[in-house]
Amino acid sequence: MRNGKTKKSISGAAALVLLGIFAVGILGVLLTGAVVYKDLSERSALAYDSRTCVQYLSSKVRQASSSAAVQLSDFGDGDSLLIYEMVHGEPYQTQVYCYDGWLMELFTAADSGMEPEAGEKILPVQTLSLAQTETLLQVEVVDANGLENTFQLTLRGGGGIHEE
């Protein structure tokens, strides 16, 4: 009779050990999955910020009627992109610039004398640097995470984005 009880207690202990190993294995898989998900989410957010900035700036440049309607100036914390247009026969400008850690946009009558803080916050960025040739606009943006994104936009008459 003793042999039967010993076999049952050994098989019960073995079942508990197997259950424990199974539980530890599942916990390990879940924790690994959570870490991978967190890393993917962070990378996705960084890529989203970068893509959004590129798409926003390229959209603004595409709105210009000609390359002559696009100019650069200093405004806010550095360089500024000016896009001129006529609205009901009056000259207006859209100004895109960096100010106080944000990419800002300001749409006003040309030479309105508005201050940088009057603009609308678009995206958090650290710096915006611009350079222009006849047909190309060189853009360098350092986003809020410190990642640098450099690309070129072809002004009206050409077409597209050239990332470096």
Coordinates of C-alpha atoms in Angstrom, one line a residue:
M1 CA 0.0 0.0 0.0
R2 CA 2.8 2.3 0.7
N3 CA 4.1 2.0 -2.9
G4 CA 0.8 3.3 -4.3
K5 CA 0.8 6.4 -2.2
T6 CA 4.4 7.2 -3.0
K7 CA 3.7 6.9 -6.7
K8 CA 0.7 9.2 -6.5
S9 CA 2.7 11.8 -4.5
I10 CA 5.6 11.6 -6.9
S11 CA 3.3 12.0 -10.0
G12 CA 1.5 14.9 -8.3
A13 CA 4.9 16.6 -7.5
A14 CA 6.0 16.0 -11.1
A15 CA 2.8 17.6 -12.4
L16 CA 3.3 20.7 -10.2
V17 CA 6.9 21.0 -11.4
L18 CA 5.8 20.8 -15.0
L19 CA 3.1 23.3 -14.4
G20 CA 5.6 25.7 -12.8
I21 CA 8.0 25.3 -15.7
F22 CA 5.2 25.9 -18.1
A23 CA 4.1 29.1 -16.1
V24 CA 7.7 30.4 -16.1
G25 CA 8.0 29.8 -19.9
I26 CA 4.7 31.7 -20.6
L27 CA 5.8 34.5 -18.3
G28 CA 9.2 34.7 -20.2
V29 CA 7.4 34.8 -23.6
L30 CA 5.0 37.5 -22.4
L31 CA 7.8 39.7 -21.0
T32 CA 9.9 39.3 -24.1
G33 CA 6.8 40.3 -26.2
A34 CA 6.2 43.4 -24.1
V35 CA 9.8 44.5 -24.5
V36 CA 9.7 44.0 -28.3
Y37 CA 6.3 45.8 -28.5
K38 CA 7.7 48.8 -26.5
D39 CA 10.8 49.0 -28.8
L40 CA 8.6 48.9 -31.9
S41 CA 6.3 51.5 -30.6
E42 CA 9.2 53.9 -29.8
R43 CA 10.7 53.4 -33.2
S44 CA 7.3 53.9 -34.9
A45 CA 6.8 57.2 -33.0
L46 CA 10.3 58.4 -34.0
A47 CA 9.6 57.5 -37.6
Y48 CA 6.2 59.2 -37.5
D49 CA 7.7 62.5 -36.2
S50 CA 10.3 62.4 -39.0
R51 CA 7.9 61.5 -41.8
T52 CA 5.4 64.1 -40.6
C53 CA 7.9 66.9 -40.7
V54 CA 9.1 65.9 -44.2
Q55 CA 5.6 65.7 -45.5
Y56 CA 4.5 68.9 -43.9
L57 CA 7.4 70.9 -45.3
S58 CA 7.1 69.3 -48.8
S59 CA 3.4 70.0 -48.8
K60 CA 4.0 73.7 -48.0
V61 CA 6.6 74.0 -50.8
R62 CA 4.3 72.3 -53.3
Q63 CA 1.6 74.9 -52.5
A64 CA 3.9 77.6 -53.9
S65 CA 2.8 78.8 -57.3
S66 CA 6.4 79.1 -58.5
S67 CA 10.0 79.0 -57.3
A68 CA 9.9 82.8 -57.1
A69 CA 7.1 82.5 -54.5
V70 CA 9.5 80.7 -52.1
Q71 CA 12.1 82.7 -50.2
L72 CA 14.2 82.3 -47.1
S73 CA 14.6 84.7 -44.2
D74 CA 15.5 84.8 -40.5
F75 CA 12.6 84.7 -38.1
G76 CA 12.0 83.0 -34.7
D77 CA 15.0 81.0 -33.6
G78 CA 16.7 80.9 -37.0
D79 CA 15.8 80.3 -40.6
S80 CA 12.3 80.8 -42.0
L81 CA 10.6 79.6 -45.1
L82 CA 8.4 82.2 -46.8
I83 CA 5.8 81.3 -49.3
Y84 CA 4.0 84.2 -51.0
E85 CA 0.6 84.2 -52.6
M86 CA -2.1 86.6 -53.7
V87 CA -5.5 86.4 -51.9
H88 CA -8.2 88.6 -53.4
G89 CA -5.5 90.8 -55.0
E90 CA -3.7 91.3 -51.7
P91 CA -0.2 89.8 -51.0
Y92 CA -0.1 87.2 -48.2
Q93 CA 2.7 85.0 -46.9
T94 CA 2.9 81.7 -45.1
Q95 CA 5.9 81.6 -42.8
V96 CA 7.3 78.3 -41.5
Y97 CA 10.0 78.6 -38.8
C98 CA 11.3 77.2 -35.6
Y99 CA 10.5 79.0 -32.3
D100 CA 10.7 77.9 -28.7
G101 CA 11.2 74.2 -29.5
W102 CA 8.3 74.1 -32.1
L103 CA 8.0 74.1 -35.8
M104 CA 5.6 77.0 -36.3
E105 CA 3.4 78.4 -39.1
L106 CA 2.2 82.0 -39.5
F107 CA -0.2 83.1 -42.3
T108 CA -0.4 86.8 -42.5
A109 CA -0.6 89.8 -44.9
A110 CA 2.8 90.4 -46.4
D111 CA 5.0 92.6 -44.1
S112 CA 2.5 92.5 -41.3
G113 CA 5.2 92.8 -38.6
M114 CA 3.8 89.8 -36.6
E115 CA 6.1 88.4 -33.9
P116 CA 7.3 84.7 -33.9
E117 CA 5.1 83.7 -30.9
A118 CA 1.9 84.6 -32.9
G119 CA 2.4 81.5 -35.1
E120 CA 0.6 78.2 -34.8
K121 CA 2.5 75.2 -33.2
I122 CA 2.9 72.4 -35.7
L123 CA 5.5 69.9 -34.5
P124 CA 8.1 69.8 -31.7
V125 CA 11.6 70.4 -33.3
Q126 CA 14.9 71.7 -32.0
T127 CA 16.2 73.4 -35.1
L128 CA 15.3 74.2 -38.7
S129 CA 18.0 75.1 -41.2
L130 CA 17.3 76.1 -44.7
A131 CA 19.3 76.8 -47.9
Q132 CA 18.0 77.6 -51.3
T133 CA 19.3 77.4 -54.9
E134 CA 17.3 78.3 -58.0
T135 CA 15.4 75.0 -58.0
L136 CA 16.3 73.2 -54.8
L137 CA 15.5 73.8 -51.1
Q138 CA 17.9 72.1 -48.7
V139 CA 16.2 71.4 -45.4
E140 CA 17.8 70.2 -42.2
V141 CA 15.6 69.5 -39.2
V142 CA 16.6 68.3 -35.8
D143 CA 13.5 66.9 -34.1
A144 CA 12.5 66.9 -30.4
N145 CA 14.4 63.6 -29.9
G146 CA 17.7 65.0 -31.3
L147 CA 17.5 63.1 -34.6
E148 CA 18.7 65.0 -37.6
N149 CA 16.8 64.7 -40.9
T150 CA 18.2 66.3 -44.1
F151 CA 16.4 66.4 -47.4
Q152 CA 16.0 68.4 -50.5
L153 CA 12.8 69.7 -52.0
T154 CA 12.5 70.6 -55.7
L155 CA 10.8 73.9 -56.1
R156 CA 7.9 74.4 -58.6
G157 CA 8.9 73.5 -62.1
G158 CA 10.7 70.3 -60.9
G159 CA 9.2 67.6 -58.8
G160 CA 9.8 65.7 -55.7
I161 CA 11.8 65.1 -52.6
H162 CA 15.4 63.9 -52.5
E163 CA 16.4 62.5 -49.1
E164 CA 20.0 62.1 -48.1

